[in-house]
Each structure stands twice: as C-alpha cells, then as structure tokens.
Tab-separated table of C-alpha atoms in Angstrom:
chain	number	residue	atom	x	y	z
T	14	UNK	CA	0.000	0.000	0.000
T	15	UNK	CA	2.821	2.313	0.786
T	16	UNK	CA	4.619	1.408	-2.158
T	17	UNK	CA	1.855	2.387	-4.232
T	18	UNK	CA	1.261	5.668	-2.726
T	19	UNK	CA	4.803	6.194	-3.412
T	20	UNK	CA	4.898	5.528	-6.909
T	21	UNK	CA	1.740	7.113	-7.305
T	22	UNK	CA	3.059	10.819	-5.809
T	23	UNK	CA	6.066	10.299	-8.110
T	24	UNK	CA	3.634	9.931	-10.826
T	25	UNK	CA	1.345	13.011	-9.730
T	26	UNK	CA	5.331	14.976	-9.530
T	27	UNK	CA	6.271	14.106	-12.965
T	28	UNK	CA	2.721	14.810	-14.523
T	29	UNK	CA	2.645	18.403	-12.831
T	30	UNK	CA	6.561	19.002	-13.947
T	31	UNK	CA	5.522	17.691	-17.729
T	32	UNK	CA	2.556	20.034	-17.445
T	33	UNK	CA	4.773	23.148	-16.565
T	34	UNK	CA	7.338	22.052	-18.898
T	35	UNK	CA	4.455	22.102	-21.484
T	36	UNK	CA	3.020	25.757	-20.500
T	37	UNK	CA	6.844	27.310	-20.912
T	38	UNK	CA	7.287	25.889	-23.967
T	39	UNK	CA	3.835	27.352	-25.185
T	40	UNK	CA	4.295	30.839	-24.072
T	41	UNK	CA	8.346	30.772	-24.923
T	42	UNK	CA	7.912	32.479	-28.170
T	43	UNK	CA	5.959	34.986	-26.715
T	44	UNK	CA	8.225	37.920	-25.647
T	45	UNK	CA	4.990	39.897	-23.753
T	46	UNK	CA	4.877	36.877	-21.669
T	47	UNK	CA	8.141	37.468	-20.325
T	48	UNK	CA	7.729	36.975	-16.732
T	49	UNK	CA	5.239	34.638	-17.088
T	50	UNK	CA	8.333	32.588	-19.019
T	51	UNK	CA	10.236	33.283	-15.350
T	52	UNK	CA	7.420	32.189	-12.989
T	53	UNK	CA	7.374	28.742	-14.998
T	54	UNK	CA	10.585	28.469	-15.230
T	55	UNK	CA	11.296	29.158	-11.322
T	56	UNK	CA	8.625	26.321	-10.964
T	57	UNK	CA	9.993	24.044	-12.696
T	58	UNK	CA	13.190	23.952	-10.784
T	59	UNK	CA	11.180	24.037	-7.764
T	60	UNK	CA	9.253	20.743	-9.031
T	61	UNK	CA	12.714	19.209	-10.091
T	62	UNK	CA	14.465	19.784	-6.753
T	63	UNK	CA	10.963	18.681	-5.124
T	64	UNK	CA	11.064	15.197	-7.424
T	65	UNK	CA	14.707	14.505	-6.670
T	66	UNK	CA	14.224	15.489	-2.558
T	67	UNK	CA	11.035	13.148	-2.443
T	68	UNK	CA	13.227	10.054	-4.767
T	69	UNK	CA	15.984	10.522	-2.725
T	70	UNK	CA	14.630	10.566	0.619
T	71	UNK	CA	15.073	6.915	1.547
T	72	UNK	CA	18.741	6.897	0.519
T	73	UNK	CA	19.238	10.303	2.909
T	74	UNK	CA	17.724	8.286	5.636
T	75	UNK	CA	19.594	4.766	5.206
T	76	UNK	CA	22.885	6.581	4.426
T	77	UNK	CA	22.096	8.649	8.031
T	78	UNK	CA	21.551	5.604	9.708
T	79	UNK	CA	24.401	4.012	8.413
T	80	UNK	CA	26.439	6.637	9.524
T	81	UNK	CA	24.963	6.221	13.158
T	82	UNK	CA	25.847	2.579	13.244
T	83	UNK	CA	29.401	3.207	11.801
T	84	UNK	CA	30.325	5.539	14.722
T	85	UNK	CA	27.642	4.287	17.275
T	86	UNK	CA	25.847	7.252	17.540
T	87	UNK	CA	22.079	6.095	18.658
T	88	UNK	CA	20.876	9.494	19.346
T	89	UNK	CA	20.056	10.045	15.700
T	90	UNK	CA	16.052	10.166	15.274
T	91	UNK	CA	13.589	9.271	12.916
T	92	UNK	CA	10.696	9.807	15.041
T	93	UNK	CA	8.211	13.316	14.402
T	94	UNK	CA	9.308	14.151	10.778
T	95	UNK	CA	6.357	14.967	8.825
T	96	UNK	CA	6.714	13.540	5.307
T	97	UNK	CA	3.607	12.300	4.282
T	98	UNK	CA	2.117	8.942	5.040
T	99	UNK	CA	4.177	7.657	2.261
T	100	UNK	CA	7.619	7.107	4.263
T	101	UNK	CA	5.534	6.567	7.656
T	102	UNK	CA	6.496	2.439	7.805
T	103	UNK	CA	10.137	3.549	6.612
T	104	UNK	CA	10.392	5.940	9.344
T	105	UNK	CA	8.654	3.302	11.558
T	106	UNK	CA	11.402	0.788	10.321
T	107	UNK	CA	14.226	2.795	10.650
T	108	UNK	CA	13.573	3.649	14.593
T	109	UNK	CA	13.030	0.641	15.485
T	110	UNK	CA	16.450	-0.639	13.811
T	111	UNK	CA	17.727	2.337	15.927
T	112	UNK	CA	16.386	1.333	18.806
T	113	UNK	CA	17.513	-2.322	18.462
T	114	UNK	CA	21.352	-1.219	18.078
T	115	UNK	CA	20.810	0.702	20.671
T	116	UNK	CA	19.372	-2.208	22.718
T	117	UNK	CA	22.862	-4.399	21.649
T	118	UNK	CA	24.807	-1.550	22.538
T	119	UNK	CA	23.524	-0.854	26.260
T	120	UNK	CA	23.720	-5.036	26.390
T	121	UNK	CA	27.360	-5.237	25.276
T	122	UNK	CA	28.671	-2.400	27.979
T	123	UNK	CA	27.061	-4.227	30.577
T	124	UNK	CA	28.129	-7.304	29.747
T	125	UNK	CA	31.953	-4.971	29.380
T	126	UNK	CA	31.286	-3.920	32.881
T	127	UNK	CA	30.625	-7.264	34.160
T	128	UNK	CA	33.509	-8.945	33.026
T	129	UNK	CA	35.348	-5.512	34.440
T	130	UNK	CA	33.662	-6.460	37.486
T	131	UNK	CA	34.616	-9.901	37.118
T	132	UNK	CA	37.777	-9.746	36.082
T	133	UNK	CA	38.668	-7.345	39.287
T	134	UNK	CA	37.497	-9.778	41.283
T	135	UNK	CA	40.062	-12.027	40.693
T	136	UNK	CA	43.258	-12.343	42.640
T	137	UNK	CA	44.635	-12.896	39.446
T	138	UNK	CA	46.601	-10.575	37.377
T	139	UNK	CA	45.058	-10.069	34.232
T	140	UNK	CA	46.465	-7.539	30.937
T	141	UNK	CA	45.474	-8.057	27.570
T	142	UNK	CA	47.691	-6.561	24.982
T	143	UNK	CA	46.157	-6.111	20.892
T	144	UNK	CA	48.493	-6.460	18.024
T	145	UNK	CA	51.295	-5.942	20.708
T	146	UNK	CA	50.569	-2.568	21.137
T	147	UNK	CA	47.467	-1.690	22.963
T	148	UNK	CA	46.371	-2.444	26.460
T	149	UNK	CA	43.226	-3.444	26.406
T	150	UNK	CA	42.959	-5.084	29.940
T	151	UNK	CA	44.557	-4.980	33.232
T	152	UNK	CA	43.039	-5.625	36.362
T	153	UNK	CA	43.170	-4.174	39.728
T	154	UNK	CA	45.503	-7.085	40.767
T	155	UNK	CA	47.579	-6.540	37.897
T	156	UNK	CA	48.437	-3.121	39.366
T	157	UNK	CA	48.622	-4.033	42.742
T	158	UNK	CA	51.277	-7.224	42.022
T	159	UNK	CA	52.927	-4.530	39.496
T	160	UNK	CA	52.843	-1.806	41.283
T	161	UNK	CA	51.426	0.550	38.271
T	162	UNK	CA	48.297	2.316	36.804
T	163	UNK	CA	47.107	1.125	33.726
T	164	UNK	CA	48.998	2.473	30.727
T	165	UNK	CA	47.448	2.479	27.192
T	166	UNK	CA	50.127	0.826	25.279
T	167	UNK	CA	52.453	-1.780	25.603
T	168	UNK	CA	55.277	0.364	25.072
T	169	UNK	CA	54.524	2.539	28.128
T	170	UNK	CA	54.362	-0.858	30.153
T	171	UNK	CA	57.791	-1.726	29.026
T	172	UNK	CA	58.650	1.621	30.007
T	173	UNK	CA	57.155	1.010	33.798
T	174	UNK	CA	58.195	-2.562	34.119
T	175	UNK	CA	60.806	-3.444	31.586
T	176	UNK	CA	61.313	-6.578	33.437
T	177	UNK	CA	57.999	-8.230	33.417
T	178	UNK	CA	57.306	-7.301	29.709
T	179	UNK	CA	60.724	-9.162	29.317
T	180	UNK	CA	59.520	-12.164	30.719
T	181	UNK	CA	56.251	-12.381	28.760
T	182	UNK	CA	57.944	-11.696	25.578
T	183	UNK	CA	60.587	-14.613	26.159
T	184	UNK	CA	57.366	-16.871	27.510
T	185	UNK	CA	55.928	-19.263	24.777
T	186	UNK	CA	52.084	-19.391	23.691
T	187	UNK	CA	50.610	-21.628	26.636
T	188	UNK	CA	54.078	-21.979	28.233
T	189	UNK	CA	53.580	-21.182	32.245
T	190	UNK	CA	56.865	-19.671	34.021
T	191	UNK	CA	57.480	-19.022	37.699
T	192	UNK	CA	59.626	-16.090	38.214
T	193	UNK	CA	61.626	-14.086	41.590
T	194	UNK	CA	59.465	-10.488	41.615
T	195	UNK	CA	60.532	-7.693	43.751
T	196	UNK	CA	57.808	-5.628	44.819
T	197	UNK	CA	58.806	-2.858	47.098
T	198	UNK	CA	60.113	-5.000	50.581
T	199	UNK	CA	58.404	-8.007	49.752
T	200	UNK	CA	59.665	-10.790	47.737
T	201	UNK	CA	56.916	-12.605	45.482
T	202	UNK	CA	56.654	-15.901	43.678
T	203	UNK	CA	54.975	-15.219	40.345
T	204	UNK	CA	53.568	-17.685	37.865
T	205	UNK	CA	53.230	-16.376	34.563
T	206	UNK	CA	51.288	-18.138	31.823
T	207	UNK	CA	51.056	-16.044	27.950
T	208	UNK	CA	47.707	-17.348	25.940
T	209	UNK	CA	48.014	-15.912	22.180
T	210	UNK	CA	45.334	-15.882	19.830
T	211	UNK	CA	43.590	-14.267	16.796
T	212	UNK	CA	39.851	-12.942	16.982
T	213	UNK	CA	38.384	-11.001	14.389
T	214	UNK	CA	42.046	-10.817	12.806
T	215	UNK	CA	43.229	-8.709	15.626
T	216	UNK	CA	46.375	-10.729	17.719
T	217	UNK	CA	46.435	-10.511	21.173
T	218	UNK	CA	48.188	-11.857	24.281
T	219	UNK	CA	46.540	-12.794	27.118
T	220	UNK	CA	48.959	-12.512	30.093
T	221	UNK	CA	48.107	-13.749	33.623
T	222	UNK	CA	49.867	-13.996	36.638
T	223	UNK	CA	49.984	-14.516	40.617
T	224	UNK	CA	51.382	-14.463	44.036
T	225	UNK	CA	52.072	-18.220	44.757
T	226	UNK	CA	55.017	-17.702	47.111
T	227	UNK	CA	52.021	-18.371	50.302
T	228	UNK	CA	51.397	-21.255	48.341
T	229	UNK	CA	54.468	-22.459	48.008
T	230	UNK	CA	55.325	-21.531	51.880
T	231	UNK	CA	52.742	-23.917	52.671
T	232	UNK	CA	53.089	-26.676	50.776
T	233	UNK	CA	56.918	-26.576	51.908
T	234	UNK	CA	55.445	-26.427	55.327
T	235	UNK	CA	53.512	-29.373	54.747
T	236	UNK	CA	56.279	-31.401	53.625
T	237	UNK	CA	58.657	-30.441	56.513
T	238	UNK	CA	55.637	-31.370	58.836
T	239	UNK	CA	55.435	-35.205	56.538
T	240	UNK	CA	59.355	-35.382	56.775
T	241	UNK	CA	59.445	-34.564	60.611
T	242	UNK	CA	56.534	-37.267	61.172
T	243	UNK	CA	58.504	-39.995	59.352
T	244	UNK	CA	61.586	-38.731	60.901
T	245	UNK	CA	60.306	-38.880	64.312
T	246	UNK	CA	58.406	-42.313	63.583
T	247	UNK	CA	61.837	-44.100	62.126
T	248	UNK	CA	64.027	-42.727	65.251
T	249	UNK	CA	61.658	-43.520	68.043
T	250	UNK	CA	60.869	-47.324	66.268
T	251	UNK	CA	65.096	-47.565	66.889
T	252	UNK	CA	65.356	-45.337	69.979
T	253	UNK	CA	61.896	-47.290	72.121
T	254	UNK	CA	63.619	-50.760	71.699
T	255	UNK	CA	67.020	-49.318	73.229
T	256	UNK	CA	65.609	-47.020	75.528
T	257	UNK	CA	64.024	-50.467	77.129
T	258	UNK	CA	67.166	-52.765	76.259
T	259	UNK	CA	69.305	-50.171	78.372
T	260	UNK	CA	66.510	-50.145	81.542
T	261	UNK	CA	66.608	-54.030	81.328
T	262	UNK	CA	70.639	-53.807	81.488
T	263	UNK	CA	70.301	-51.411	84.343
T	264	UNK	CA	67.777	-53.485	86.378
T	265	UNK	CA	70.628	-56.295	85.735
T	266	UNK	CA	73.407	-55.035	87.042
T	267	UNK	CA	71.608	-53.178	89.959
T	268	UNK	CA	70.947	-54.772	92.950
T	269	UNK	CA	68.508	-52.052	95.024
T	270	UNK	CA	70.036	-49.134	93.200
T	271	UNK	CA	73.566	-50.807	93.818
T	272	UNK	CA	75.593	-52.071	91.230
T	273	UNK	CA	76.571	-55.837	91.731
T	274	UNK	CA	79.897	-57.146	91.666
T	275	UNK	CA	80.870	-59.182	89.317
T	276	UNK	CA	81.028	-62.557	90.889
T	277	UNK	CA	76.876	-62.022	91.337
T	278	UNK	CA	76.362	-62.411	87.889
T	279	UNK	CA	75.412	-65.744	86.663
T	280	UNK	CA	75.338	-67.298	83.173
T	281	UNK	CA	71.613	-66.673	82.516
T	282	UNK	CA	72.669	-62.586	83.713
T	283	UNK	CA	75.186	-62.664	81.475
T	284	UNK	CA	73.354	-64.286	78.741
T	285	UNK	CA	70.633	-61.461	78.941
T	286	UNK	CA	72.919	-58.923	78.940
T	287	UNK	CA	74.537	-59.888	75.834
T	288	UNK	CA	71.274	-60.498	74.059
T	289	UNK	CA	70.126	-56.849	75.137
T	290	UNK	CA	73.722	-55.802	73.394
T	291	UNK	CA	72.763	-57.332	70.595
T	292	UNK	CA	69.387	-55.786	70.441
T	293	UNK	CA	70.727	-52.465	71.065
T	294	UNK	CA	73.445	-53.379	68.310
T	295	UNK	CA	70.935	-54.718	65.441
T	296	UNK	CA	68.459	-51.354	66.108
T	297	UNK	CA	71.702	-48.720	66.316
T	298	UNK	CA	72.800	-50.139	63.152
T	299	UNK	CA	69.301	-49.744	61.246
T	300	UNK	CA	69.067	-46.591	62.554
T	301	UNK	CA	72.152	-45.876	61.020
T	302	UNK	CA	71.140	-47.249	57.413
T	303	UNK	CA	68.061	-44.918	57.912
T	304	UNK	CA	70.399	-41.731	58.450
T	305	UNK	CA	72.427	-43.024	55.083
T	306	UNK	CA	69.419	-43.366	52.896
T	307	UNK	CA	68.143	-39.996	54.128
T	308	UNK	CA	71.483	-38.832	52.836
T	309	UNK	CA	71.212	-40.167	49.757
T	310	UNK	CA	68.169	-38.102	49.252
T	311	UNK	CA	69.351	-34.944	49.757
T	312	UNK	CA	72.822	-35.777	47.758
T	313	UNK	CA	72.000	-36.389	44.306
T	314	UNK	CA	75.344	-35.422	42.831
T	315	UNK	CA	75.209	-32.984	39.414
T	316	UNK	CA	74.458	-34.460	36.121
T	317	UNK	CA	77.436	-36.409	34.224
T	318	UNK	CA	75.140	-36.122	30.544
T	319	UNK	CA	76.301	-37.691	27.285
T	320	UNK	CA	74.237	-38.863	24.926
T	321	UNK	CA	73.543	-42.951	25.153
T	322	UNK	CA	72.453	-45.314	22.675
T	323	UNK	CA	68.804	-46.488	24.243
T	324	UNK	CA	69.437	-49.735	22.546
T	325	UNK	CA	73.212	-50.223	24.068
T	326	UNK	CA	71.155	-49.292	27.661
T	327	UNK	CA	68.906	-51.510	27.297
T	328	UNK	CA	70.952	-54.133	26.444
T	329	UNK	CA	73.054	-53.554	29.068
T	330	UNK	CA	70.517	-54.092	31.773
T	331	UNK	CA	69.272	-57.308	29.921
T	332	UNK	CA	72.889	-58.390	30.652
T	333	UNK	CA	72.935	-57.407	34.171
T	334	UNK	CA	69.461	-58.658	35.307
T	335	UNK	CA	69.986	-62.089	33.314
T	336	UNK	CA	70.492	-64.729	35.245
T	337	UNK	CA	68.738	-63.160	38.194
T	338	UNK	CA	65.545	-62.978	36.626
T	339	UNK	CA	66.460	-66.961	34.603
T	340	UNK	CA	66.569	-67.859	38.368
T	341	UNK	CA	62.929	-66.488	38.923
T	342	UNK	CA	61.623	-67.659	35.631
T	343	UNK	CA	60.951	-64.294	34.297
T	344	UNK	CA	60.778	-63.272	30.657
T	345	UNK	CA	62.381	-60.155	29.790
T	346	UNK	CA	61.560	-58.746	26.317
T	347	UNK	CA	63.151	-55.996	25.020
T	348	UNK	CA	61.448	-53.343	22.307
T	349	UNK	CA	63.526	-50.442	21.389
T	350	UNK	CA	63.056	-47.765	18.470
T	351	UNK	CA	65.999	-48.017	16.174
T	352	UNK	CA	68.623	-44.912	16.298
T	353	UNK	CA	66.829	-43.814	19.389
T	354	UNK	CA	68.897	-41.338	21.785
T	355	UNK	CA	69.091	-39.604	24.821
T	356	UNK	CA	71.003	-37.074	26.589
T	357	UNK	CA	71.119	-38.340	30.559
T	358	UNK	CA	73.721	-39.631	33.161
T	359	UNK	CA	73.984	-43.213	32.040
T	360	UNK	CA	74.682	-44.610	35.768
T	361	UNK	CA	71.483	-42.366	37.407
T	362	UNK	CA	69.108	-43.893	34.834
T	363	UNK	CA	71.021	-47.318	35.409
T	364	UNK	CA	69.962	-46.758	38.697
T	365	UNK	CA	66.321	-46.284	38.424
T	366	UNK	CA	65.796	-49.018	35.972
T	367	UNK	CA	67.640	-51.962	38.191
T	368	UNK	CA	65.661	-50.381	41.098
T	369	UNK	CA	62.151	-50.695	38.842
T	370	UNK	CA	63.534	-54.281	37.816
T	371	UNK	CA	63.837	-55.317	41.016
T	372	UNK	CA	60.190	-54.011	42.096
T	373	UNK	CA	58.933	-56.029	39.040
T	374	UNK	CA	60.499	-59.074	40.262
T	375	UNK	CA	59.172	-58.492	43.542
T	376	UNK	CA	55.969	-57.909	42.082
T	377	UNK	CA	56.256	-61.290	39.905
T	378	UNK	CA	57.111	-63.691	42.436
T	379	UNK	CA	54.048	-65.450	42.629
T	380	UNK	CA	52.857	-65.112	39.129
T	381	UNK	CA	52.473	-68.800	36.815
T	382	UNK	CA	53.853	-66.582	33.707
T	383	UNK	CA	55.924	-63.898	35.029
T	384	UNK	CA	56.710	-61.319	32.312
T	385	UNK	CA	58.578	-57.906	32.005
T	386	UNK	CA	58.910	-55.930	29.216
T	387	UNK	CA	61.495	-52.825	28.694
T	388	UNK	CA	60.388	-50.590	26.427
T	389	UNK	CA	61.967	-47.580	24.487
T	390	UNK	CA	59.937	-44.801	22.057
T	391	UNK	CA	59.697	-41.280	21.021
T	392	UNK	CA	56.519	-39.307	21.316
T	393	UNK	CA	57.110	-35.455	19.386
T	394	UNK	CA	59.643	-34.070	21.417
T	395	UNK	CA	59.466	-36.258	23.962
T	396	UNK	CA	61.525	-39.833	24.687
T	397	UNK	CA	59.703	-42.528	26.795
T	398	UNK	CA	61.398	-45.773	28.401
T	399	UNK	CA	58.734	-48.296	30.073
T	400	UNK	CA	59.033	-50.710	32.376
T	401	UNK	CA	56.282	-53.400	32.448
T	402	UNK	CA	55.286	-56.153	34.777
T	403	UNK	CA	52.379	-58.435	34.642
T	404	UNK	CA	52.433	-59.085	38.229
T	405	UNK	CA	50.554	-58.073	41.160
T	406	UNK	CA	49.937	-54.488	40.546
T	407	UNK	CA	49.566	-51.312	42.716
T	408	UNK	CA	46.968	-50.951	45.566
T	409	UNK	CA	44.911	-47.263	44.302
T	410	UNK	CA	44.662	-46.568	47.487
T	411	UNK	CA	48.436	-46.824	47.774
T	412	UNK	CA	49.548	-44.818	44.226
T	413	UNK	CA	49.949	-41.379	45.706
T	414	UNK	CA	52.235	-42.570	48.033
T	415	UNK	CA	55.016	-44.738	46.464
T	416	UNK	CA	56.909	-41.979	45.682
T	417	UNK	CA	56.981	-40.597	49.108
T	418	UNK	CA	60.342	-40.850	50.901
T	419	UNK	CA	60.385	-43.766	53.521
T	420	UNK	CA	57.011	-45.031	52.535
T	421	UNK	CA	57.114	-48.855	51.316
T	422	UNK	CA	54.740	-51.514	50.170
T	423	UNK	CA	57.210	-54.307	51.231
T	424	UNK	CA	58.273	-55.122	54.829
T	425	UNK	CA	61.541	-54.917	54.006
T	426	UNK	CA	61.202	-52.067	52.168
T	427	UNK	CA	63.092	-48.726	53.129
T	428	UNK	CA	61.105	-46.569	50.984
T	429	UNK	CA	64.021	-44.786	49.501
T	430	UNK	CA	64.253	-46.263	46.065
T	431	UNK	CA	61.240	-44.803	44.075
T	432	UNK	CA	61.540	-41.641	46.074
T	433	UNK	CA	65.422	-41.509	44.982
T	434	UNK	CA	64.201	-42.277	41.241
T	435	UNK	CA	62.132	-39.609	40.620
T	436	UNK	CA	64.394	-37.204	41.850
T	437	UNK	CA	66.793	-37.990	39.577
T	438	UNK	CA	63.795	-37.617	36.648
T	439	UNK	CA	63.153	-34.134	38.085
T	440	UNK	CA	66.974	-33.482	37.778
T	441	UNK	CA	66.973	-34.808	34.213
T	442	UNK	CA	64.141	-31.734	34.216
T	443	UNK	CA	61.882	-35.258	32.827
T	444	UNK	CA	59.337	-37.196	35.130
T	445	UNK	CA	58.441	-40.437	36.534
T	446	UNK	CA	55.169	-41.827	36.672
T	447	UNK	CA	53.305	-45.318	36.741
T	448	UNK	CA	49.606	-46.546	35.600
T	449	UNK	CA	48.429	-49.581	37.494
T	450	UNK	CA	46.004	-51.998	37.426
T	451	UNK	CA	45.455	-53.945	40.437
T	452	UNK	CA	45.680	-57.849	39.917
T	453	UNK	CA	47.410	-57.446	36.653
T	454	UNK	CA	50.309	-55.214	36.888
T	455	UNK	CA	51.648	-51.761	36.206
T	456	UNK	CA	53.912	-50.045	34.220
T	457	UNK	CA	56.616	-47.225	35.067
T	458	UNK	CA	57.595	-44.639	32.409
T	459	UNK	CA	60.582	-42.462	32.890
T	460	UNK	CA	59.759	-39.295	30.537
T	461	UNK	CA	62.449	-37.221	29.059
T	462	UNK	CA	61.766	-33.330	27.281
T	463	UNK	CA	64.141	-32.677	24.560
C-alpha cells in the first residue's frame, strides 16, 4: 500500500513538472509573456528539486543511519518528521532498527562492565595486549602485584616494568613460568602463563599472573611437617627398643640401686645382657642405614650427561638382570626404536631401571607366567622408556604414596628407592610416573623433554 502511494506521488510529480514544462514551452515564443516565461521556469526547478528530494529521501535516511551505526551514535532520530504517510512504515522501520542497536549496545557495555567487574574480582593478574601494542585489559591485581596504573600501550608498560614485559615476551604461547618479583620490601613468587590468539584478525596476548610464594610456603610447610613425622616415627621405632634394652641392662646389674659385683652375675645374667647388646646393636645399626638413605636423598650429585644409545642401555641391563631374573623364571623382552637417543647420566638412569627391575620381580614372584617388558619410544619431542610387569599391581589406594620418601609396600622395604628415582627424573628436568592396574600389573615410564 505504501509502495503504491509512493509511486503514485512520483507519478502526480512528474505529470505536474511535464505540465509546466508544457506551458513554458507554449508561451516561450511569446516575448509579452516574459515573466510569465520566469514564474514557470522558477517552478519548474522548484518541481525538479521537489522530485529529486522526495526520490531521494530513503537513501538520505539509510545513508544517516548508516552513519549512526558506523560511529555508534544512537541518538540520531527518525521519530516526528512529517513527510507524508508515504515514508511513515520507513520511518517506523528505521527507529526501530535504531532502537535495536541501541538495545545491543547498552547489552554489550554491561556485559563490558561485568567482566570488568569480574575480572577485578580475581586475585589474578590479568592484561590483555592487541596487536602488541594496545592495552586493552589490566586488572586491579595486575596493578597491585605490578605496582602501576594502567597504561594504554604496551610500550609505556615496558617503560614502567621493563622486566615483566621481558619475561612475557621470552614466555611461549601456553608456556607457564614461575619467576623471583621484587615488589617494594616483599619478595613474590609469580607464575606467569602467555595465551596468544587471533579474533576477528586482531592478535592478542593474554597474560596472567599470581602471588604463589604463600602457596608455596605452605606446601613446603607441609612437607617439613610429613618429613618430621617420618623422621620422628623411624628414630623412636630404633630409639623405644634401646631405651628399654638399656633399663633391662640397668635393672641387671643393679641390685637395690647398687651395682653388683661381678662374681653375682650368673650365666643366665650374662646371657641377657649380651642379648640386650645385641638388640641395642641390630636397632643402632638400622638406625644408622636410615640416616644413610636420608642422605642419599638430599645428595643427588650434578648431572654427568652424554648422549647414550637407548638400545646399548637396554641391552646392558638385559645383561645385568639375566640370570637373576632366569633364576625367577621371568621373561624379559626388550622393544627399542631403532637410532633412538638420549642425553642423561647413564649410571642415574642405570639406577632407576635396576631399582624398577627389582620391584617387578618383587611384584612377579608369585605369578604362573611372570613377564617384564622394557620398552623404548619417542613421542614429538618427547623420549619414553617403560618398564612393564604383569604381576601383582599397585593398591589405588596406595599410588599417591610410592613416591613418598620412607614409605614402602614391602616389609623390608626402606622406601628410599622410588623416592630416589624420581628425583633424579626431576633433575633430568623429565618425570616419573606409573599406571596400574590392580591384579594385573603396572607399568613405570621415565619421561624425558628434549
């Protein structure tokens, strides 16, 4: 309907301008009707500029709310202009695409606020830098930990805190970093972690970071309190027996708080005392082993590295564990990537693999087909050796704790081995870790980076 009352006006426009047109050129030879000639001709242009005003209207309009969107600008109005019932559902149209913008735009600065809100909240350091230029982020903890207002560009950050900007530049996409920060008297522990990505095909670099040293105070705490309680356990199992070995003695060779002389003391006396000696002996000298494996703990000795052959290593330990593991009918199979290599200390990773060996054969003793499998393999970056038992497998209950110093699964245990092992892992900056199934065996896997 609006259409046609559109085309229809622009009909009624031309008619009327064709109709002037026509009257000018009638009287135009006539030179008495000289001003007549002007009036028509003055009304024509008026009907032209009226024609092309009307036709052009809705472009004027779109092209104005265009402009409005491109700089967000939703004060612009299409409401109250009188221009005939013609552009009434344009008008109608246009505000309420002005109102709906408008609507997204009061949406998306609350939802901006929010995540402001949000993102203050957290006792995280935050700072988001665009095309490694702009800051578009940074949190209230990011100025706090820093020790800065927010600048507007990356540049005046380096400018502030050369260091830190440092350290995210040298810290790879998803690569997390713990770092020694200074801030004012106080000494922090800060763990940096650098996200980069592309949105909208704008680059930016999502940088957080935090305090962890309380963290880190407490789970050193934590282990000083575990230490001290195995500590204290292993000296006062040594030290009780000892303590009552030495009253025993006393109560011997005391006769109503007198000593006796020598002549009182019979066979069976004697025979006591010696077995008390013995005692005292046997639990001196295990407290003494204790002391020596506790030492081995905290003396890992540097890292001799050269580059080994996995193959020749291998190989080597199939030769030493031979005819000990013949003797327990064991099978040992041995699967090794060709031309694989490693940079370690040969006799430290000797060390851990006859110490998982022996575990397996622990582990096998009572099995029908005892079988262990050494196995060698590259992953990426990454080098893996295996060690694989089908015997009786790990207690879940019991996982989180093999690698514990002192703790044991075997009576005879001292705890130290596993403990020692993946120390020497961490040293090789690689890991140790096992996957278990209980009834059927596990597997070890020393993991080396590089």
């Amino acid at each position: 309907m609006v259409s046609k009352r559109f085309a229809i006006l622009v009909i009624l426009r031309i008619i009327l301008l064709v109709l002037t047109i026509t009257a000018l050129a009638f009287i135009f030879a006539k030179t008495e009707l000289f001003f007549n000639q002007i009036i028509l001709l003055g009304i024509i242009i008026l009907q032209v500029g009226e024609l092309i005003r009307f036709v052009t209207y809705t472009n004027r309009e779109l092209a104005r709310l265009l402009l409005a969107i491109r700089y967000a600008d939703f004060s612009i109005s299409f409401k109250g202009k009188k221009h005939g019932k013609s552009f009434v559902e344009l008008q109608n149209a246009l505000v309420e695409i002005v109102e709906a913008f408008k609507k997204v735009s009061v949406e998306k600065e609350a939802q901006f606020k929010f995540l402001q809100v949000i993102v203050n909240t957290m006792r995280i350091g935050v700072v988001a830098v665009k095309e490694e230029h702009t800051i578009e982020l940074m949190n209230q903890e990011a100025e706090e930990i820093l020790g800065i207002k927010k600048p507007n560009y990356l540049k005046q950050l380096k400018q502030l805190s050369p260091r830190f900007v440092e350290e995210t530049e040298e810290t790879g996409d998803n690569e997390r970093k713990l770092i020694e920060w200074q801030k004012q008297e106080k000494k922090l522990q800060l763990s940096i972690q650098v996200n980069r990505l592309k949105i909208l095909n704008y680059r930016y670099s999502i940088i957080t970071f935090q305090n962890i040293k309380s963290e880190i105070e407490q789970k050193e705490i934590e282990a000083w309190h575990k230490l001290i309680r195995i500590l204290t356990h292993e000296i006062m199992n040594s030290i009780t027996p000892v303590t009552s070995m030495t009253e025993t003695m006393i109560m011997l060779l005391e006769d109503e708080g007198q000593p006796k002389h020598a002549e009182a003391l019979d066979d069976e006396t004697l025979e006591d005392l010696r077995f008390s000696l013995k005692t005292i002996q046997k639990r001196s000298e295990g407290l003494l082993h204790f002391v020596e494996d506790y030492r081995k703990l905290t003396r890992i000795k540097h890292l001799a590295l050269e580059t080994v052959e996995v193959e020749d290593l291998l190989g080597s330990m199939e030769i030493l564990m031979k005819a000990e593991l013949e003797k327990t009918g064991i099978q040992l199979t041995i699967q090794s990537q060709p031309g694989l290599k490693i940079k370690i200390d040969r006799k430290l990773i000797e060390q851990i693999l006859l110490n998982l060996i022996t575990n397996a054969r622990h582990a096998l003793a009572n099995q029908s087909a005892p079988q262990l499998t050494l196995k060698a393999f590259s992953n990426a970056n990454t080098k893996f050796i295996t060690v694989t038992d089908n015997g009786t497998g790990i207690d879940p209950a019991k996982m989180d704790q093999i690698f514990i110093p002192f703790y044991s699964t075997k009576a005879e245990g001292s705890g130290i081995g596993l403990s020692l092992s993946k120390q020497i892992m961490k040293k090789h900056k690689g890991d140790l870790s096992v996957k278990s199934t209980l009834g059927e065996g596990a597997t070890f896997q020393l993991e080396f980076l590089g």
